[in-house]
XYZ file of C-alpha atoms in Angstrom:
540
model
C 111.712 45.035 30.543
C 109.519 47.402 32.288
C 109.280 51.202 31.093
C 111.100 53.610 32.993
C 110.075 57.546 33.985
C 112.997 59.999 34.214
C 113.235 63.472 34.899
C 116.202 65.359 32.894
C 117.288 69.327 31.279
C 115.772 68.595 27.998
C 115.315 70.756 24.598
C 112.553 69.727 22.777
C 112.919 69.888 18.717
C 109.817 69.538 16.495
C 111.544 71.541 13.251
C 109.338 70.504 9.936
C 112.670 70.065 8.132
C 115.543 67.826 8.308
C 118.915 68.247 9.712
C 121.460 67.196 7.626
C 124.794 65.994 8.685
C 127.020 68.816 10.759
C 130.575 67.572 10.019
C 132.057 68.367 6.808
C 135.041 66.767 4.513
C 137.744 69.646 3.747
C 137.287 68.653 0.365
C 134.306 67.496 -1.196
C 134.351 63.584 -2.248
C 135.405 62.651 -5.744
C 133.000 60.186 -8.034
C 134.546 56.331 -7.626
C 135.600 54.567 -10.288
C 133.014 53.376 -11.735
C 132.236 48.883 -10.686
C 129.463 46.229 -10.401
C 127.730 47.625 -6.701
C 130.169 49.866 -4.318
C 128.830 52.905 -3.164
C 125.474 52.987 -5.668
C 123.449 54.346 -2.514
C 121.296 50.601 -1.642
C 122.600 47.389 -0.695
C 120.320 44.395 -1.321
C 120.469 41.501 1.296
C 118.227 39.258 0.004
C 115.205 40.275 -1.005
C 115.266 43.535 1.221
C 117.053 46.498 -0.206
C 118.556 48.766 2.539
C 119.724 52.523 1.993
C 121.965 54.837 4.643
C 120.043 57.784 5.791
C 122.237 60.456 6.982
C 119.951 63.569 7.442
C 117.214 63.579 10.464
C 114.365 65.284 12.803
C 115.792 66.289 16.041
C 113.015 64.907 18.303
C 114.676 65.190 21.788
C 118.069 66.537 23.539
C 119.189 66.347 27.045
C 121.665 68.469 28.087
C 122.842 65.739 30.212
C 123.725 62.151 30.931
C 125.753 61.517 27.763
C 129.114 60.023 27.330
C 130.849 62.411 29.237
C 128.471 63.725 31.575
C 128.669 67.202 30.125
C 127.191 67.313 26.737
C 124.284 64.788 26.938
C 122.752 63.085 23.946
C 120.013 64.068 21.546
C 117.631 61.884 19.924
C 116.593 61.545 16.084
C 114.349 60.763 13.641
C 115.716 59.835 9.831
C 114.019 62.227 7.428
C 113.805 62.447 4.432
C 113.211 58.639 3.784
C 113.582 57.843 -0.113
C 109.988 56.854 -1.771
C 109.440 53.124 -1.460
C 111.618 52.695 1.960
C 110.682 52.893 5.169
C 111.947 53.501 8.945
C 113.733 50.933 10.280
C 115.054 52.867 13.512
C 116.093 55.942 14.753
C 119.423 57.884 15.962
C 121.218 58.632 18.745
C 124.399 60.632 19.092
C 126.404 62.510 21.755
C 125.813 66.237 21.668
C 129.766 66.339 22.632
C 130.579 65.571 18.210
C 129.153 67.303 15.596
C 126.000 65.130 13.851
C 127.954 62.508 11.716
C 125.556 59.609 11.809
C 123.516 57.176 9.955
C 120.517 54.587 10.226
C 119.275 51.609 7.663
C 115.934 52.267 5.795
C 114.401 49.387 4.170
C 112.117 48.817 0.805
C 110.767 45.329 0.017
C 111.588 44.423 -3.186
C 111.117 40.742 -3.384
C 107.783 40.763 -1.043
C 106.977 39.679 2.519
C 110.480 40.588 4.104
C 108.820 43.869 6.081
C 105.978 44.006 8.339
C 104.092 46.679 10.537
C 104.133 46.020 13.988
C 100.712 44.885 15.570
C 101.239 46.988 18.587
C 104.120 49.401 21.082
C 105.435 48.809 24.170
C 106.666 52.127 25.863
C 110.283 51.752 26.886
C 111.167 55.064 28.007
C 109.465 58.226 29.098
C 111.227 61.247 30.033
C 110.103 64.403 31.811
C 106.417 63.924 29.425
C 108.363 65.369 26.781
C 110.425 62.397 25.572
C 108.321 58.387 24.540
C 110.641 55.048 23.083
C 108.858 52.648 21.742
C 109.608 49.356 21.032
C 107.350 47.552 17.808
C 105.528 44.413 18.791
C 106.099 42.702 15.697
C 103.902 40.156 13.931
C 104.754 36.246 13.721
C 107.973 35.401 11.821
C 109.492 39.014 11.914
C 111.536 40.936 14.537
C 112.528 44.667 15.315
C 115.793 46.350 14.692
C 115.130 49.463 15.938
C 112.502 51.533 17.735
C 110.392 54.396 17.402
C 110.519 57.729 19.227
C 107.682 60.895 19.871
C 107.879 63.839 22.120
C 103.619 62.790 22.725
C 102.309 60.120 25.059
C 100.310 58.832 22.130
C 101.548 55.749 20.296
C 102.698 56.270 16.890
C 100.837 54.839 13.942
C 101.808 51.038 12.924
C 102.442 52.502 10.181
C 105.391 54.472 11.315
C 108.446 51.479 11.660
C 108.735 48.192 10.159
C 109.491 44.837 11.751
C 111.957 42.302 9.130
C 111.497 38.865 8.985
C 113.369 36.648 10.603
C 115.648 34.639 8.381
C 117.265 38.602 7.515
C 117.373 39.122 11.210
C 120.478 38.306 13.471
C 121.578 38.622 17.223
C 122.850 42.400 18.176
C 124.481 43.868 20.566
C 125.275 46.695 22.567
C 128.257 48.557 21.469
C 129.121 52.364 22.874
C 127.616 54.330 25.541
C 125.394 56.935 24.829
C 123.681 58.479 27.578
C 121.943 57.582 30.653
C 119.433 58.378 33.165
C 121.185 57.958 36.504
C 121.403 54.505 37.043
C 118.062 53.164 36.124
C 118.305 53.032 32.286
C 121.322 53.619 29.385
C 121.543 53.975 26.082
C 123.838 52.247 23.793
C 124.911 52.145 20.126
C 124.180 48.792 18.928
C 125.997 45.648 16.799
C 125.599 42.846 15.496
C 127.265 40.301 18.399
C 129.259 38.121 15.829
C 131.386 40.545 13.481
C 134.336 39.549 11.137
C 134.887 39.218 7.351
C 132.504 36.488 7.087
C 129.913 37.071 9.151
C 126.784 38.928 7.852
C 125.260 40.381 10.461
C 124.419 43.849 9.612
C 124.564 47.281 11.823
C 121.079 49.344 11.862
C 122.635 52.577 13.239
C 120.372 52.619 16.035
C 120.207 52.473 19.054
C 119.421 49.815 22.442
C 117.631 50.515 25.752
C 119.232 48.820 28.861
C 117.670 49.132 31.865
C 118.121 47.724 35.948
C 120.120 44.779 36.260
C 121.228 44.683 32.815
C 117.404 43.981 30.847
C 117.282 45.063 27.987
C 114.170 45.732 24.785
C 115.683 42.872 22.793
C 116.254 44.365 19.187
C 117.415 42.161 16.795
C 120.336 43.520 13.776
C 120.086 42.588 9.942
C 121.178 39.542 8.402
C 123.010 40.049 4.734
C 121.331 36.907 2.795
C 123.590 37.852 -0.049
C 127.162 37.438 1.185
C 128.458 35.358 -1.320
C 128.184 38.310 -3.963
C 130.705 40.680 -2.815
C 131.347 41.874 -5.520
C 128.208 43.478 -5.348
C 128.792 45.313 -2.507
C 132.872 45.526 -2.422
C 135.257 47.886 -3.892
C 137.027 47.124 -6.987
C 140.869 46.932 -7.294
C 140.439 50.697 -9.357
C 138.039 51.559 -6.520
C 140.209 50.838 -3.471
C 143.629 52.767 -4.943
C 140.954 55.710 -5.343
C 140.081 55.275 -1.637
C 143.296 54.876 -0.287
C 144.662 57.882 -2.062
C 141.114 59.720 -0.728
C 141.713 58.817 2.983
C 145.090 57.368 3.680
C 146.981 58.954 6.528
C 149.955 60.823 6.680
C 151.823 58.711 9.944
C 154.289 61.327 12.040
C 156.932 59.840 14.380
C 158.536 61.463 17.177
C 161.511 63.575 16.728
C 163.503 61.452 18.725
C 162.612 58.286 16.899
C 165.713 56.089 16.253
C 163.569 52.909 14.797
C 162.033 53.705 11.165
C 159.620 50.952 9.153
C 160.711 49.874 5.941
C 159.625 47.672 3.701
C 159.782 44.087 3.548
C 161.899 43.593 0.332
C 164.428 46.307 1.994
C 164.544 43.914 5.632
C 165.040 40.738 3.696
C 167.964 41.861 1.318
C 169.877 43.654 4.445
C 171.043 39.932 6.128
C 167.843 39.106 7.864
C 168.147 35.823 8.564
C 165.973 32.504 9.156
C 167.006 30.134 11.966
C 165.210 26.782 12.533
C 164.720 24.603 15.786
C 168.133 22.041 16.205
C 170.028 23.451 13.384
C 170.754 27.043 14.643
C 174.158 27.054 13.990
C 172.973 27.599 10.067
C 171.020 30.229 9.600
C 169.674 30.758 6.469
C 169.342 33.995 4.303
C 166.571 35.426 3.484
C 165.398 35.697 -0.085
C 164.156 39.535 -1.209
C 160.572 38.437 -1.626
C 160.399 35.827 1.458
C 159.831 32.752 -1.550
C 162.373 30.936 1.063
C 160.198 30.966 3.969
C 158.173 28.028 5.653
C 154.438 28.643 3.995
C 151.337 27.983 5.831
C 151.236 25.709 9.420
C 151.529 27.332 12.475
C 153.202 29.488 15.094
C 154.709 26.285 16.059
C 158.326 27.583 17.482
C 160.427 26.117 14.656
C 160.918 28.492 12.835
C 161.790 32.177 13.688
C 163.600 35.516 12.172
C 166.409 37.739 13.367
C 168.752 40.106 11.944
C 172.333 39.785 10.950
C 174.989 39.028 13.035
C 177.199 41.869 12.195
C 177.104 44.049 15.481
C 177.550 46.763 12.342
C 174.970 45.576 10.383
C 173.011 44.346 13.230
C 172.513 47.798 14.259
C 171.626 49.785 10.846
C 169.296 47.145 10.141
C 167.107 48.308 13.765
C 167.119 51.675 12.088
C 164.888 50.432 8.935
C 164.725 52.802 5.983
C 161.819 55.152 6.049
C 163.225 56.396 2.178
C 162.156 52.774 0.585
C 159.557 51.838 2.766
C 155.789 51.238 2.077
C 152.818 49.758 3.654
C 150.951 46.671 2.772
C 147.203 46.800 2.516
C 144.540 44.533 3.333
C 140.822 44.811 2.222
C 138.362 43.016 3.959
C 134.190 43.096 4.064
C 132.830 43.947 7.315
C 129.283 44.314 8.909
C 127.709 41.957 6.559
C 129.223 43.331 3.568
C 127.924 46.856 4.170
C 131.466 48.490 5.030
C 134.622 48.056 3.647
C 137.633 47.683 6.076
C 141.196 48.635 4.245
C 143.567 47.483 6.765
C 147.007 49.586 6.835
C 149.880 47.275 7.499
C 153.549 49.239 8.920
C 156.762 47.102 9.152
C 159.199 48.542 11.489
C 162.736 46.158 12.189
C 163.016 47.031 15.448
C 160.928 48.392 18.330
C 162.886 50.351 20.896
C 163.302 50.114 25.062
C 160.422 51.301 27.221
C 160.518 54.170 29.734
C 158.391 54.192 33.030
C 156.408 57.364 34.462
C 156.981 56.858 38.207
C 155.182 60.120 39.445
C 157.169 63.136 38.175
C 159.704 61.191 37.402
C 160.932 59.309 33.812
C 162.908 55.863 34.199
C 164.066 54.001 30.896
C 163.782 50.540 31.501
C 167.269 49.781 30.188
C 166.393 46.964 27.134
C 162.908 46.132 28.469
C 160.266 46.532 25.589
C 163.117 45.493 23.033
C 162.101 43.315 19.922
C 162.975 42.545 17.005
C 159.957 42.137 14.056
C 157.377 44.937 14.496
C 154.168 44.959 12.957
C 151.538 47.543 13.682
C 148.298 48.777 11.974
C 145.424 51.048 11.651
C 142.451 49.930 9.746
C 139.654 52.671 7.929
C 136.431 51.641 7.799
C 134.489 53.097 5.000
C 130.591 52.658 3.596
C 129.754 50.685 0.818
C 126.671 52.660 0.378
C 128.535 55.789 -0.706
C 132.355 56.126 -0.087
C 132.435 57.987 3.483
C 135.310 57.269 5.869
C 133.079 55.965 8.873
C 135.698 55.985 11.618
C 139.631 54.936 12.000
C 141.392 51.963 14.064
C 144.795 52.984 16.196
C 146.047 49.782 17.207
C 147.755 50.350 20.297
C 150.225 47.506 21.711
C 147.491 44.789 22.328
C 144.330 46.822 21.807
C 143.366 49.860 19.734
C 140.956 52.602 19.995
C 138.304 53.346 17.276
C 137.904 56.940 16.241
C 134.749 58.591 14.580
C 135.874 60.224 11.831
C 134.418 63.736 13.366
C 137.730 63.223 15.975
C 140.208 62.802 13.094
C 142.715 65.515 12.384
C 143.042 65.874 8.878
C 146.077 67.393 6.381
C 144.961 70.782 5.492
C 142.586 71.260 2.978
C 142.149 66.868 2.116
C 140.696 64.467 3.379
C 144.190 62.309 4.460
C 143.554 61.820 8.273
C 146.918 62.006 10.456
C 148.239 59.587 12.649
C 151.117 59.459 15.292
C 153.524 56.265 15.876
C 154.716 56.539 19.400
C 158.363 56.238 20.310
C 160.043 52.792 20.239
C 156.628 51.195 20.587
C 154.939 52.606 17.472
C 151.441 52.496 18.954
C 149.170 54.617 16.863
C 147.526 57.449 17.912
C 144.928 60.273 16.523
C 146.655 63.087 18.352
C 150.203 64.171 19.731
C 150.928 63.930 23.504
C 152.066 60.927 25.879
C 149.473 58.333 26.663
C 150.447 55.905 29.580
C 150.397 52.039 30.346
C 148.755 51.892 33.984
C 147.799 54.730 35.459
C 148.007 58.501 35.598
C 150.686 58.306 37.631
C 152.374 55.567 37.285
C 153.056 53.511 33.654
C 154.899 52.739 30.673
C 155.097 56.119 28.490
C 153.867 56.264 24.848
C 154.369 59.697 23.171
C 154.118 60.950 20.428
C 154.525 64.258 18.613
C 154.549 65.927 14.886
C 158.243 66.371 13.285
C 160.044 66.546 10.077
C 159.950 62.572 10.042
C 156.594 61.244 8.488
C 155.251 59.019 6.021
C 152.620 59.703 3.651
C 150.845 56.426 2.766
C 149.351 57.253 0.024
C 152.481 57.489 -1.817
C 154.189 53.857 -1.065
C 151.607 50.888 -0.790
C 151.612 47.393 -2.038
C 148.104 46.020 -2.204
C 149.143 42.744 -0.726
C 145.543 41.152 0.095
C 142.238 41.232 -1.259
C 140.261 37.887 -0.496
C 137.472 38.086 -3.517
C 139.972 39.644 -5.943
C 141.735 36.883 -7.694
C 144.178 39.038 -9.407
C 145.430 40.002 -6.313
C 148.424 37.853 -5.548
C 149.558 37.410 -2.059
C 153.256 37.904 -1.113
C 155.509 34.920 0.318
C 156.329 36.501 3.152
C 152.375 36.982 4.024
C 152.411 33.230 4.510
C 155.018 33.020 7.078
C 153.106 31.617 10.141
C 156.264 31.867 12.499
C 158.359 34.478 14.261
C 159.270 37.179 12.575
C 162.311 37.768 15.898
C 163.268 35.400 18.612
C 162.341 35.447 22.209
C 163.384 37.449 24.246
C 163.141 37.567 28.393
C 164.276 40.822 30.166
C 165.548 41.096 33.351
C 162.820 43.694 35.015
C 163.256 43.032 38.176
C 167.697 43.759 37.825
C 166.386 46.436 36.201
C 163.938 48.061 39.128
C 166.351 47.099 41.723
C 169.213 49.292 40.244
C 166.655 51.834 39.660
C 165.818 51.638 43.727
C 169.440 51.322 44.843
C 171.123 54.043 42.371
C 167.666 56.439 42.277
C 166.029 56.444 45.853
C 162.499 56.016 44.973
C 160.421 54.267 47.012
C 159.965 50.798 46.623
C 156.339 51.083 47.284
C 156.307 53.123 43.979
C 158.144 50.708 42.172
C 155.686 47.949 43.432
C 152.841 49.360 42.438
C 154.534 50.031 38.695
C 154.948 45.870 38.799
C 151.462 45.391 39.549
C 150.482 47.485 36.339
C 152.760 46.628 33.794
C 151.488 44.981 30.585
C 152.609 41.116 30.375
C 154.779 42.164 27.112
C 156.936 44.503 29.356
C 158.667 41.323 31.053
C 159.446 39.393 28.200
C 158.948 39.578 24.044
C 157.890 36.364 22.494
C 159.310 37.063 18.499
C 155.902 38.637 16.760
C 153.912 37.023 13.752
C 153.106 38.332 10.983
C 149.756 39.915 9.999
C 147.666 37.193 9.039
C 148.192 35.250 11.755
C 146.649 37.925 14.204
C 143.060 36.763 14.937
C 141.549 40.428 13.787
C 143.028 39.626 9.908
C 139.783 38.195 9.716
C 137.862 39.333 13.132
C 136.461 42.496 14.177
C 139.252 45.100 15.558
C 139.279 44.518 19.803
């Protein structure tokens, strides 16, 4: 990749001193429980001992170019570094947050796993303020980061460190973060495989890309110690003290008719189990799900629905938001180095859909029905120290990670608030209507604060924790099948009455068909959370 000149509004920082981290917790963090290795301050990964460094040297800020065009992106060094580490990369952040970042330093501790580079290459020059360089590293060792100056003049070999290989793993790039027209863009970086048991590690830096997609290849870290997470994990004592730290209060709209509730609650209310070529005798459901098919697959032969009391049928939908908790899962992430408590919500019914077409608000009659509805956020929090790095909304079938600088928080904690949207119970980290499709045509979700909440904190099972063996997993948990049947709706009846009784244009309606999720036209019965390929991937 060849270097690239650009020409941008740019402040230039060269402040002695460091500047620490702008966003602040409304209440300071507690001390953890005390355990074997979560949230001492250093990971080791085999041989290398890595640290988060959270305070830096502004070294460069454009006023813009960043990730929405408005704010730009500034440019950091990490300072201080603790005696006996050194500089692995540097940081990179939209000016549009307040500073809430963090990069990997590295000490040596079992010899030969760092190396100085032998030379630079310059990757970026801006304005002859502004110099990235990327470390030419020795045999046997690659970079993970690179190293910045507001001078022409390399920096010292001296300055960054190269890591051997076998601690070294593939990257990738992740979020933009600003750009020079279209010649060159900055990313956030990754490591490219990611799930609990993978061990690629995230730097915190950041990666050049330039014209037709090149790219200064930087390489992530590699955690050589991934059997011993208990090294790095939270304890059982150390997770409640999280979850009660962080865990959300969850609003629902005032006009929500379908509550969660919890499993036990669902089971002993009728819910019953049906099976392939002998539906004509349903089975009940025991409290605790000890009756249900374990392990196999999503084969079809097995699925849930609720009683057949039209009565019952119907108070069932409603769940019971009284008795209900949430189930969580803990799971390692990002080689070990962050902690992701997954936040499980069982709702017995989600409700009908309504359409945006224009100005105008069509419910799609029983479209978007199903019965079985499991949704999730997940918080991903440091194993260095404790801090709440950023929050998962699941959303239908994606989700949208959320820096924790974005969060709204319960005044005066640290308990972020989230909003389940009505029927659907997609999450969201603010009130309002997000659409399905467009901005003018789409499948409403909204949301809004009420009287009707759920504070999480106060009603959770701990229902999985893979390297905790006193953690005992529920029946139910096991259940590979359908927690509802299928169901097909009859869209198209639906739009046509909608054309004949309403008078919109059926070139409107058309173009809602083209956007329309695939789940809109028909509801295969949901599984349960473990069989959803993020129990142990990376969130989307």
């Amino acid at each position: 990749m060849g270097n690239f000149l650009c020409c941008f509004t740019t402040t230039k920082e060269t402040k002695p001193f460091p500047i620490d981290t702008d966003f602040k917790f409304s209440s300071p963090l507690p001390s953890w429980p005390p355990g074997e290795g979560f949230a001492n301050g250093t990971i080791d990964l085999g041989g290398l001992q890595v640290c988060q460094i959270t305070s830096f040297t502004k070294i460069w800020s454009s006023s813009d170019g960043g990730s929405d065009d408005i704010n730009g992106a500034t440019f950091f060094e990490p300072n201080p570094i603790p005696e006996g580490f050194s500089m692995l990369g540097c940081y990179c952040q939209s000016n549009a947050t307040p500073l809430f970042g963090w990069v990997l330093a590295g000490k040596d501790v079992s010899g030969g796993t760092l190396a100085s580079p032998v030379d630079y290459k310059l990757v970026l020059s801006v304005d002859s303020s502004f110099y990235i360089w990327l470390p030419t590293p020795p045999d046997g060792y690659n970079p993970v980061g690179y190293a910045i100056t507001s001078s022409s003049e390399k920096p010292p070999l001296d300055k960054i460190k190269c890591v051997r290989v076998d601690l070294t793993d593939e990257s990738e790039t992740d979020s933009f973060l600003w750009g020079a027209d279209d010649s060159v863009s900055v990313y956030s970086s990754r490591p490219k495989t990611r799930g609990a048991q993978a061990q690629g590690v995230c730097v915190g830096t950041f990666v050049v890309e330039g014209e037709n997609n090149s790219k200064s290849m930087l390489s992530c870290l590699k955690n050589n110690n991934f059997s011993m997470l208990s090294s790095f994990m939270p304890n059982l004592a150390q997770i409640k003290a999280l979850v009660q730290e962080y865990s959300p209060r969850l609003y629902f709209h005032p006009s929500e008719s379908y509550l969660p509730s919890s499993t036990t609650w669902y089971f002993s209310n009728g819910v019953l189990l049906y099976h392939v070529g002998d539906e004509s005798n349903p089975i009940l459901v025991e409290p605790t799900g000890s009756n249900l098919p374990q392990g196999g697959s999503n084969d079809g032969t097995y699925w849930l629905d609720l009683p057949i009391d039209e009565t019952e049928r119907e108070r069932v939908k409603k769940g019971d938001l009284q008795s209900c908790e949430v189930y969580i899962h803990v799971k390692p992430m990002l080689g070990a180095t962050f902690s992701d408590i997954v936040i499980w919500v069982f709702y017995p019914f989600n409700g009908p859909s309504t359409a945006k077409l224009g100005l105008i608000d069509v419910p799609l009659g029983k479209t978007g029905e199903h019965i079985g509805d499991w949704e999730h956020m997940t918080m991903r929090i440091s194993n260095f120290n404790g801090v709440l790095h950023r929050v998962y909304f699941a959303q239908h079938s994606g989700g949208t990670w959320i820096d924790t600088t974005s969060l709204e928080f319960q005044s005066g904690t640290n308990n972020f608030i989230g909003y389940s949207s009505l029927h659907g119970h997609a999450t969201y980290h603010t009130p309002g209507v997000v659409l399905q499709g467009t901005d003018v045509v789409g499948i409403r979700n909204d949301t809004a604060k009420s009287d009707i909440f759920l504070d999480v904190g106060a009603s959770y099972s701990i229902m999985a924790v893979e390297y905790i063996d006193s953690i005992i997993e529920p029946p139910w948990l096991n259940y590979a099948r359908k927690w509802g049947p299928k169901i097909t709706y009859e869209i198209g009846v639906e739009l046509e009455k909608l054309k004949n009784s309403s008078g919109i244009l059926e070139s409107t309606i058309e173009s809602l068909l083209e956007i329309l999720p695939n789940e809109v036209y028909g509801e295969d019965g949901p599984t349960g959370p473990k069989m959803k390929d993020y129990w142990e991937g990376d969130e989307r």
